[in-house]
Amino acid sequence: NDIGLQVSWLAPTSSYLMFGAEVFQGNNEVLFPYIGEGEAVHNGTGSDPAGGEPFSTGLSDFHGPRVGIGWLKWAPNLWGPHAMMVGASFGTGKRQENHGDNHWLEGTGRFWGVDFVYKYDSPQAYGKGDWQVQGEYIRRTNDSELVRHDNDPPWFASRVNRVDVQDGYYVEAVYGFAPRWRAGLRWEQVGLANRSQRPNPADLREYDATSRISLMTDFNYSEFSRLRFGVGYGRYETLHDSVLDTERLWDAQVQLVVMLGHHPAHKF
């Protein structure tokens, strides 16, 4: 839950075109963490080896709204059983970080993304011959400044900046191969751009991407229930004891999906 304001506008055009914007506090957002102004206690290192001395973290108070985002959706008028929608989104906001209770960073987080979905509604019964293809790409940038470092005062004096960049995308397709039956394939990858840059050009940290491929098939028992089976294989970049490693994992899923209330067959 969050406190904010959202507005949207459906343009009076011949095709579907919607614009939207939001402003809110961002209290629960991973991209925009917020701590606020306050004090901490020395941990027995740095400028107070004895420990126990309170000091300011150097973080600012932002009373909000701290986050703003915007988006648009456009659906062209295609012929017959074809439908498509494309979209774009962006956002920016204040962010603060605390690492190890001895150094604090403050700055701005930004993201932007694009998405699409295409659907083909086959004239055959119970979804046979239906197609759906969709995908999304999103990229985020965190631009942070070190406002306090208890263990290394020279770092604090130099106001070190750090820029982190990550991105990710997915593409998936689902096909109705028989009445009530569908099959799908999904590919997703995170970290094509996965780096952390300090002021010194030599201090560039880059990490490999994480990826996953999955297959699924499901049976639509009725208009409000679905039984799904899935299997996936992932290659994950991990960090154990400051050592980068790669883990390869298989997973299998069985899901029962039940829709209650408003759904395509019944409107409440």
CSV table of C-alpha atoms in Angstrom, one decimal:
chain,number,residue,atom,x,y,z
A,1,ASN,CA,0.0,0.0,0.0
A,2,ASP,CA,1.1,3.5,-0.7
A,3,ILE,CA,-0.2,7.1,-0.7
A,4,GLY,CA,-0.3,8.9,-4.0
A,5,LEU,CA,-2.3,10.2,-6.9
A,6,GLN,CA,-3.0,8.7,-10.3
A,7,VAL,CA,-4.5,10.3,-13.4
A,8,SER,CA,-5.2,8.8,-16.8
A,9,TRP,CA,-6.6,10.1,-20.1
A,10,LEU,CA,-8.1,8.1,-22.9
A,11,ALA,CA,-7.6,10.2,-26.0
A,12,PRO,CA,-10.5,10.8,-28.4
A,13,THR,CA,-8.8,9.1,-31.3
A,14,SER,CA,-10.0,6.4,-33.8
A,15,SER,CA,-7.7,3.8,-32.1
A,16,TYR,CA,-7.1,3.1,-28.4
A,17,LEU,CA,-4.6,5.6,-26.9
A,18,MET,CA,-4.2,6.1,-23.2
A,19,PHE,CA,-1.8,8.3,-21.2
A,20,GLY,CA,-1.2,8.1,-17.5
A,21,ALA,CA,0.8,9.5,-14.6
A,22,GLU,CA,1.3,8.8,-10.9
A,23,VAL,CA,3.0,10.5,-8.0
A,24,PHE,CA,3.5,8.7,-4.7
A,25,GLN,CA,5.7,8.3,-1.7
A,26,GLY,CA,7.5,5.1,-2.8
A,27,ASN,CA,7.7,3.7,0.7
A,28,ASN,CA,7.4,0.1,-0.5
A,29,GLU,CA,9.5,0.3,-3.7
A,30,VAL,CA,12.7,-1.6,-4.1
A,31,LEU,CA,13.9,0.8,-6.8
A,32,PHE,CA,13.2,3.8,-4.5
A,33,PRO,CA,14.1,2.8,-0.9
A,34,TYR,CA,13.7,5.6,1.6
A,35,ILE,CA,15.2,5.9,5.1
A,36,GLY,CA,15.0,9.6,6.0
A,37,GLU,CA,17.1,11.9,8.2
A,38,GLY,CA,18.3,10.4,11.4
A,39,GLU,CA,21.2,9.4,13.6
A,40,ALA,CA,23.2,6.2,14.0
A,41,VAL,CA,25.7,5.0,16.6
A,42,HIS,CA,29.4,4.4,15.8
A,43,ASN,CA,30.2,0.7,15.7
A,44,GLY,CA,33.7,1.0,17.2
A,45,THR,CA,35.6,1.7,14.1
A,46,GLY,CA,36.5,4.7,12.0
A,47,SER,CA,36.3,8.0,13.7
A,48,ASP,CA,35.2,6.6,17.0
A,49,PRO,CA,37.2,3.4,17.8
A,50,ALA,CA,35.5,3.1,21.2
A,51,GLY,CA,32.0,3.0,19.7
A,52,GLY,CA,28.8,4.3,21.1
A,53,GLU,CA,29.0,7.9,19.9
A,54,PRO,CA,25.8,9.0,17.9
A,55,PHE,CA,26.2,10.9,14.7
A,56,SER,CA,24.2,12.1,11.7
A,57,THR,CA,23.9,9.7,8.8
A,58,GLY,CA,23.9,12.6,6.3
A,59,LEU,CA,20.7,11.5,4.7
A,60,SER,CA,18.0,14.1,3.8
A,61,ASP,CA,14.3,14.3,4.6
A,62,PHE,CA,12.1,14.3,1.5
A,63,HIS,CA,8.5,14.9,2.5
A,64,GLY,CA,7.2,13.8,-0.9
A,65,PRO,CA,5.9,12.9,-3.2
A,66,ARG,CA,9.2,11.2,-3.8
A,67,VAL,CA,8.4,9.1,-6.9
A,68,GLY,CA,6.8,10.0,-10.3
A,69,ILE,CA,6.0,7.7,-13.2
A,70,GLY,CA,4.2,7.9,-16.5
A,71,TRP,CA,3.0,5.6,-19.2
A,72,LEU,CA,1.2,5.3,-22.5
A,73,LYS,CA,-0.7,2.5,-24.2
A,74,TRP,CA,-1.6,2.3,-27.9
A,75,ALA,CA,-3.7,-0.3,-29.7
A,76,PRO,CA,-3.9,0.1,-33.5
A,77,ASN,CA,-7.1,-1.0,-35.3
A,78,LEU,CA,-6.1,-4.3,-36.9
A,79,TRP,CA,-8.3,-6.3,-39.2
A,80,GLY,CA,-10.5,-9.3,-38.3
A,81,PRO,CA,-9.4,-11.5,-35.4
A,82,HIS,CA,-6.0,-9.7,-34.9
A,83,ALA,CA,-5.3,-7.4,-32.0
A,84,MET,CA,-2.1,-5.7,-30.7
A,85,MET,CA,-1.1,-3.3,-28.0
A,86,VAL,CA,2.2,-1.5,-27.4
A,87,GLY,CA,3.3,0.5,-24.4
A,88,ALA,CA,6.0,2.6,-22.8
A,89,SER,CA,6.7,3.6,-19.2
A,90,PHE,CA,9.2,5.6,-17.3
A,91,GLY,CA,9.8,6.8,-13.8
A,92,THR,CA,12.1,8.7,-11.5
A,93,GLY,CA,12.4,9.1,-7.7
A,94,LYS,CA,14.6,9.8,-4.7
A,95,ARG,CA,16.4,6.8,-3.2
A,96,GLN,CA,18.5,6.2,0.0
A,97,GLU,CA,20.6,3.2,1.0
A,98,ASN,CA,22.2,1.9,4.2
A,99,HIS,CA,25.0,-0.6,3.9
A,100,GLY,CA,26.3,-2.4,7.0
A,101,ASP,CA,25.2,0.4,9.3
A,102,ASN,CA,28.4,2.2,8.5
A,103,HIS,CA,27.9,4.0,5.2
A,104,TRP,CA,24.9,5.7,3.6
A,105,LEU,CA,24.1,6.7,0.0
A,106,GLU,CA,21.5,9.1,-1.4
A,107,GLY,CA,20.5,9.8,-5.0
A,108,THR,CA,18.1,9.3,-7.8
A,109,GLY,CA,16.7,6.2,-9.4
A,110,ARG,CA,15.3,6.1,-12.9
A,111,PHE,CA,13.7,3.4,-15.1
A,112,TRP,CA,12.1,3.1,-18.6
A,113,GLY,CA,10.5,0.3,-20.4
A,114,VAL,CA,8.6,-0.8,-23.5
A,115,ASP,CA,6.2,-3.7,-23.9
A,116,PHE,CA,3.9,-5.3,-26.5
A,117,VAL,CA,1.3,-8.0,-26.9
A,118,TYR,CA,-0.2,-9.5,-30.0
A,119,LYS,CA,-3.3,-11.8,-30.0
A,120,TYR,CA,-5.0,-13.8,-32.7
A,121,ASP,CA,-8.5,-15.0,-31.9
A,122,SER,CA,-9.1,-18.2,-34.0
A,123,PRO,CA,-12.7,-18.9,-35.1
A,124,GLN,CA,-12.3,-22.5,-33.9
A,125,ALA,CA,-14.0,-23.6,-30.7
A,126,TYR,CA,-12.6,-23.4,-27.1
A,127,GLY,CA,-9.4,-21.6,-28.0
A,128,LYS,CA,-8.1,-24.0,-30.6
A,129,GLY,CA,-5.8,-22.1,-33.0
A,130,ASP,CA,-5.5,-19.0,-30.8
A,131,TRP,CA,-2.1,-17.2,-30.6
A,132,GLN,CA,-0.7,-14.8,-28.1
A,133,VAL,CA,2.9,-13.3,-28.3
A,134,GLN,CA,4.1,-10.8,-25.8
A,135,GLY,CA,7.3,-9.3,-24.4
A,136,GLU,CA,8.8,-6.5,-22.3
A,137,TYR,CA,12.1,-4.7,-21.8
A,138,ILE,CA,12.9,-2.6,-18.8
A,139,ARG,CA,16.1,-0.8,-17.8
A,140,ARG,CA,17.0,1.0,-14.5
A,141,THR,CA,19.7,3.3,-13.4
A,142,ASN,CA,20.6,4.3,-9.8
A,143,ASP,CA,22.8,7.4,-9.4
A,144,SER,CA,23.9,7.6,-5.8
A,145,GLU,CA,26.3,9.7,-3.8
A,146,LEU,CA,28.1,8.5,-0.6
A,147,VAL,CA,26.9,11.0,2.1
A,148,ARG,CA,28.6,9.3,5.1
A,149,HIS,CA,31.1,6.6,5.7
A,150,ASP,CA,31.9,5.8,9.3
A,151,ASN,CA,34.8,3.4,8.7
A,152,ASP,CA,36.6,5.5,6.1
A,153,PRO,CA,36.2,9.3,6.6
A,154,PRO,CA,38.2,10.2,3.4
A,155,TRP,CA,35.5,8.5,1.3
A,156,PHE,CA,32.9,10.7,3.0
A,157,ALA,CA,35.0,13.8,2.3
A,158,SER,CA,35.3,13.0,-1.4
A,159,ARG,CA,31.5,12.5,-1.8
A,160,VAL,CA,32.1,9.4,-3.9
A,161,ASN,CA,29.4,8.7,-6.6
A,162,ARG,CA,28.2,5.3,-7.8
A,163,VAL,CA,26.1,4.5,-10.9
A,164,ASP,CA,24.4,1.1,-11.1
A,165,VAL,CA,22.7,0.0,-14.3
A,166,GLN,CA,20.6,-3.2,-14.7
A,167,ASP,CA,18.1,-4.3,-17.3
A,168,GLY,CA,16.0,-7.3,-18.3
A,169,TYR,CA,13.5,-8.6,-20.8
A,170,TYR,CA,11.2,-11.5,-21.5
A,171,VAL,CA,9.5,-12.9,-24.6
A,172,GLU,CA,6.8,-15.5,-24.6
A,173,ALA,CA,4.3,-17.2,-27.0
A,174,VAL,CA,1.2,-19.3,-26.2
A,175,TYR,CA,-0.7,-21.4,-28.7
A,176,GLY,CA,-4.0,-23.2,-28.5
A,177,PHE,CA,-3.2,-26.6,-30.0
A,178,ALA,CA,-6.5,-28.3,-29.1
A,179,PRO,CA,-9.9,-27.3,-27.7
A,180,ARG,CA,-9.3,-26.1,-24.1
A,181,TRP,CA,-5.5,-26.9,-24.3
A,182,ARG,CA,-2.6,-24.5,-24.7
A,183,ALA,CA,1.2,-24.7,-24.9
A,184,GLY,CA,3.6,-21.9,-24.2
A,185,LEU,CA,7.3,-21.1,-24.4
A,186,ARG,CA,9.0,-18.3,-22.5
A,187,TRP,CA,12.5,-16.9,-22.5
A,188,GLU,CA,13.7,-14.3,-19.9
A,189,GLN,CA,17.0,-12.7,-19.2
A,190,VAL,CA,18.2,-10.2,-16.6
A,191,GLY,CA,21.5,-8.3,-16.6
A,192,LEU,CA,22.4,-7.7,-20.3
A,193,ALA,CA,23.6,-4.4,-18.8
A,194,ASN,CA,24.7,-5.3,-15.2
A,195,ARG,CA,27.4,-3.0,-14.0
A,196,SER,CA,28.4,-0.7,-11.2
A,197,GLN,CA,30.7,2.3,-11.9
A,198,ARG,CA,32.7,4.4,-9.4
A,199,PRO,CA,34.4,7.7,-10.3
A,200,ASN,CA,37.7,5.9,-11.1
A,201,PRO,CA,37.2,4.4,-14.7
A,202,ALA,CA,39.3,1.5,-13.6
A,203,ASP,CA,36.8,0.7,-10.8
A,204,LEU,CA,34.1,-0.7,-13.1
A,205,ARG,CA,32.3,-3.9,-11.9
A,206,GLU,CA,30.5,-5.9,-14.5
A,207,TYR,CA,28.5,-9.1,-13.9
A,208,ASP,CA,27.1,-11.7,-16.2
A,209,ALA,CA,23.4,-12.1,-17.1
A,210,THR,CA,21.0,-14.5,-15.6
A,211,SER,CA,18.6,-16.3,-17.9
A,212,ARG,CA,15.7,-18.8,-17.8
A,213,ILE,CA,13.7,-20.8,-20.4
A,214,SER,CA,10.4,-22.5,-19.6
A,215,LEU,CA,7.7,-24.6,-21.2
A,216,MET,CA,4.1,-25.0,-20.1
A,217,THR,CA,0.9,-26.6,-21.1
A,218,ASP,CA,-2.5,-26.0,-19.5
A,219,PHE,CA,-6.0,-27.3,-19.6
A,220,ASN,CA,-9.0,-24.9,-19.3
A,221,TYR,CA,-11.4,-27.0,-17.4
A,222,SER,CA,-14.0,-24.3,-17.4
A,223,GLU,CA,-14.3,-20.5,-18.0
A,224,PHE,CA,-13.0,-19.9,-14.4
A,225,SER,CA,-10.5,-22.7,-13.7
A,226,ARG,CA,-7.3,-23.8,-15.3
A,227,LEU,CA,-4.8,-26.6,-14.6
A,228,ARG,CA,-1.2,-25.8,-15.6
A,229,PHE,CA,2.0,-27.9,-15.9
A,230,GLY,CA,5.4,-26.3,-16.4
A,231,VAL,CA,9.1,-27.0,-16.5
A,232,GLY,CA,12.0,-24.5,-16.6
A,233,TYR,CA,15.8,-24.4,-16.8
A,234,GLY,CA,17.7,-21.4,-15.4
A,235,ARG,CA,21.3,-20.2,-15.4
A,236,TYR,CA,21.8,-17.9,-12.4
A,237,GLU,CA,24.7,-15.7,-11.5
A,238,THR,CA,25.2,-15.8,-7.7
A,239,LEU,CA,27.6,-14.4,-5.1
A,240,HIS,CA,28.9,-16.7,-2.3
A,241,ASP,CA,31.4,-15.3,0.1
A,242,SER,CA,32.4,-12.5,-2.3
A,243,VAL,CA,33.0,-15.1,-5.1
A,244,LEU,CA,30.9,-15.0,-8.3
A,245,ASP,CA,29.5,-18.3,-9.3
A,246,THR,CA,27.0,-19.8,-11.8
A,247,GLU,CA,24.2,-22.1,-10.7
A,248,ARG,CA,22.1,-24.1,-13.2
A,249,LEU,CA,18.7,-25.2,-11.9
A,250,TRP,CA,15.7,-27.2,-13.2
A,251,ASP,CA,12.3,-26.6,-11.8
A,252,ALA,CA,8.8,-28.1,-12.3
A,253,GLN,CA,5.4,-26.7,-11.4
A,254,VAL,CA,1.8,-27.8,-11.1
A,255,GLN,CA,-0.8,-25.1,-10.7
A,256,LEU,CA,-4.5,-24.9,-10.2
A,257,VAL,CA,-5.8,-21.4,-11.2
A,258,VAL,CA,-9.3,-20.4,-10.1
A,259,MET,CA,-10.9,-17.1,-10.9
A,260,LEU,CA,-13.6,-15.7,-8.5
A,261,GLY,CA,-15.9,-12.8,-9.1
A,262,HIS,CA,-15.5,-10.9,-12.3
A,263,HIS,CA,-14.1,-12.9,-15.1
A,264,PRO,CA,-14.6,-13.2,-18.9
A,265,ALA,CA,-17.7,-15.4,-18.5
A,266,HIS,CA,-19.5,-13.6,-15.7
A,267,LYS,CA,-19.6,-9.9,-14.9
A,268,PHE,CA,-20.5,-8.9,-11.4
